[in-house]
Amino acid sequence: MKFYLVHYTEKLANGFGGTAQGPLIKILSKYKDDAGLLAHEKTHVRQWYVVLALVLSLSALVTLMVSSSLWPLCGLTLFSHQLLYRFVRPYRRWSEVRAYRKQIATGGYTSNEFAVNALVERYDLNLSADEAKALLFG
Ligand SMILES: [Zn+2]
């Protein structure tokens, strides 16, 4: 059983080739054969599942130990990865570095400069090119 769903589309926001939201991956149709990009987005789906499992477990424990009235808060766990990704720069950096490492390992690209450039320019990570190279290839 696949742990993700892929939808190929003609347009994505912000000039990205692919996105992952929860278990749903969207990839531009022109990158349909890019195994590395799919691997990148699948990495984000795995991150979403891991954070979901951790936060849901923690929420269940807190609910059982403190008050069952907190149970509705468990619904927030679905968005934990997205919230961490958006608001916690070290998490976003870790998340993208892991995804680009997987993409590079899978993609068989002739050059991997695109990954360095993406980490420097696209995710508000405050990284220099040397720092990005060290994170990706160090
Ligand atoms: Zn990514």
Short mmCIF file of C-alpha atoms and ligand atoms in Angstrom, two decimals:
data_model
loop_
_atom_site.label_atom_id
_atom_site.label_comp_id
_atom_site.label_asym_id
_atom_site.label_seq_id
_atom_site.Cartn_x
_atom_site.Cartn_y
_atom_site.Cartn_z
CA MET A 1 0.00 0.00 0.00
CA LYS A 2 1.35 3.41 -0.94
CA PHE A 3 1.65 5.91 1.88
CA TYR A 4 1.07 8.90 -0.39
CA LEU A 5 -1.05 10.11 -3.30
CA VAL A 6 0.39 11.94 -6.30
CA HIS A 7 -1.47 14.42 -8.40
CA TYR A 8 0.18 15.82 -11.52
CA THR A 9 -0.79 19.36 -12.36
CA GLU A 10 0.06 22.10 -14.83
CA LYS A 11 0.57 24.82 -12.23
CA LEU A 12 1.92 25.20 -8.70
CA ALA A 13 2.32 28.30 -6.57
CA ASN A 14 5.68 29.95 -5.96
CA GLY A 15 7.51 28.38 -8.86
CA PHE A 16 8.07 25.04 -7.18
CA GLY A 17 8.17 21.79 -9.13
CA GLY A 18 6.42 19.84 -6.41
CA THR A 19 4.71 20.19 -3.04
CA ALA A 20 3.56 17.88 -0.28
CA GLN A 21 0.69 18.57 2.09
CA GLY A 22 0.12 15.73 4.49
CA PRO A 23 0.05 12.56 2.38
CA LEU A 24 -0.84 14.45 -0.81
CA ILE A 25 1.89 15.24 -3.33
CA LYS A 26 1.46 17.59 -6.26
CA ILE A 27 4.05 17.62 -9.04
CA LEU A 28 4.16 19.64 -12.22
CA SER A 29 3.37 17.43 -15.19
CA LYS A 30 6.64 18.38 -16.88
CA TYR A 31 8.51 16.68 -13.97
CA LYS A 32 6.45 13.48 -14.10
CA ASP A 33 9.54 11.39 -14.88
CA ASP A 34 11.79 13.05 -12.29
CA ALA A 35 12.29 10.25 -9.74
CA GLY A 36 14.37 12.55 -7.57
CA LEU A 37 11.60 15.13 -7.20
CA LEU A 38 9.12 12.41 -6.24
CA ALA A 39 11.64 11.11 -3.68
CA HIS A 40 11.99 14.67 -2.31
CA GLU A 41 8.24 15.03 -1.81
CA LYS A 42 7.90 11.50 -0.40
CA THR A 43 10.49 12.50 2.22
CA HIS A 44 8.20 15.36 3.28
CA VAL A 45 5.26 12.94 3.49
CA ARG A 46 7.31 10.66 5.78
CA GLN A 47 8.20 13.68 7.93
CA TRP A 48 4.51 14.52 8.18
CA TYR A 49 3.68 10.96 9.34
CA VAL A 50 6.48 10.91 11.93
CA VAL A 51 5.52 14.28 13.42
CA LEU A 52 1.85 13.28 13.34
CA ALA A 53 2.57 10.07 15.24
CA LEU A 54 4.77 11.80 17.82
CA VAL A 55 2.42 14.70 18.48
CA LEU A 56 -0.69 12.50 18.46
CA SER A 57 0.91 10.18 21.03
CA LEU A 58 1.91 13.12 23.18
CA SER A 59 -1.55 14.67 22.86
CA ALA A 60 -3.21 11.40 23.84
CA LEU A 61 -0.99 11.10 26.91
CA VAL A 62 -1.68 14.67 27.99
CA THR A 63 -5.40 14.19 27.40
CA LEU A 64 -5.47 11.00 29.48
CA MET A 65 -3.36 12.41 32.28
CA VAL A 66 -4.74 15.96 32.48
CA SER A 67 -8.25 16.20 31.09
CA SER A 68 -10.35 14.65 28.37
CA SER A 69 -11.58 18.17 27.59
CA LEU A 70 -8.24 18.65 25.82
CA TRP A 71 -9.07 15.93 23.29
CA PRO A 72 -10.16 18.43 20.56
CA LEU A 73 -6.61 19.76 20.58
CA CYS A 74 -5.50 16.45 19.08
CA GLY A 75 -6.97 17.68 15.82
CA LEU A 76 -4.11 20.15 15.62
CA THR A 77 -1.70 17.26 15.28
CA LEU A 78 -2.68 16.95 11.62
CA PHE A 79 -1.01 20.29 11.04
CA SER A 80 2.03 19.85 13.27
CA HIS A 81 4.50 19.27 10.43
CA GLN A 82 3.15 22.24 8.49
CA LEU A 83 3.25 24.50 11.57
CA LEU A 84 6.78 23.46 12.47
CA TYR A 85 7.84 23.81 8.85
CA ARG A 86 6.38 27.28 8.52
CA PHE A 87 7.40 28.82 11.85
CA VAL A 88 10.52 26.97 13.04
CA ARG A 89 13.45 27.70 10.75
CA PRO A 90 15.75 24.89 12.08
CA TYR A 91 12.98 22.35 11.46
CA ARG A 92 12.40 23.73 7.95
CA ARG A 93 16.15 23.55 7.25
CA TRP A 94 16.36 19.96 8.54
CA SER A 95 13.27 19.02 6.54
CA GLU A 96 14.56 20.45 3.25
CA VAL A 97 18.12 19.17 3.66
CA ARG A 98 16.80 15.64 4.22
CA ALA A 99 14.49 15.95 1.20
CA TYR A 100 17.20 17.32 -1.10
CA ARG A 101 19.68 14.65 0.01
CA LYS A 102 17.11 12.02 -0.93
CA GLN A 103 16.35 13.80 -4.21
CA ILE A 104 20.04 13.96 -5.15
CA ALA A 105 20.60 10.31 -4.21
CA THR A 106 17.62 9.21 -6.29
CA GLY A 107 17.55 11.66 -9.18
CA GLY A 108 20.79 10.86 -11.04
CA TYR A 109 21.19 14.50 -12.05
CA THR A 110 24.26 15.69 -13.94
CA SER A 111 24.61 18.63 -11.55
CA ASN A 112 23.34 19.13 -8.02
CA GLU A 113 23.75 22.90 -7.96
CA PHE A 114 19.97 23.29 -8.15
CA ALA A 115 19.73 21.92 -4.61
CA VAL A 116 22.36 24.34 -3.28
CA ASN A 117 20.63 27.24 -5.01
CA ALA A 118 17.23 26.19 -3.69
CA LEU A 119 18.46 26.00 -0.09
CA VAL A 120 20.12 29.41 -0.39
CA GLU A 121 17.30 31.22 -2.19
CA ARG A 122 13.91 29.59 -1.67
CA TYR A 123 13.18 28.66 1.93
CA ASP A 124 14.25 31.63 4.06
CA LEU A 125 16.92 29.50 5.72
CA ASN A 126 19.64 32.17 6.02
CA LEU A 127 22.23 29.85 4.47
CA SER A 128 25.28 30.73 2.41
CA ALA A 129 26.18 28.55 -0.56
CA ASP A 130 29.06 27.03 1.42
CA GLU A 131 26.78 26.23 4.35
CA ALA A 132 24.21 24.67 2.02
CA LYS A 133 26.92 22.55 0.36
CA ALA A 134 28.20 21.42 3.75
CA LEU A 135 24.68 20.40 4.82
CA LEU A 136 23.99 18.56 1.56
CA PHE A 137 27.34 16.93 0.85
CA GLY A 138 29.36 17.30 4.07
ZN ZN B 1 11.05 20.31 0.04
#
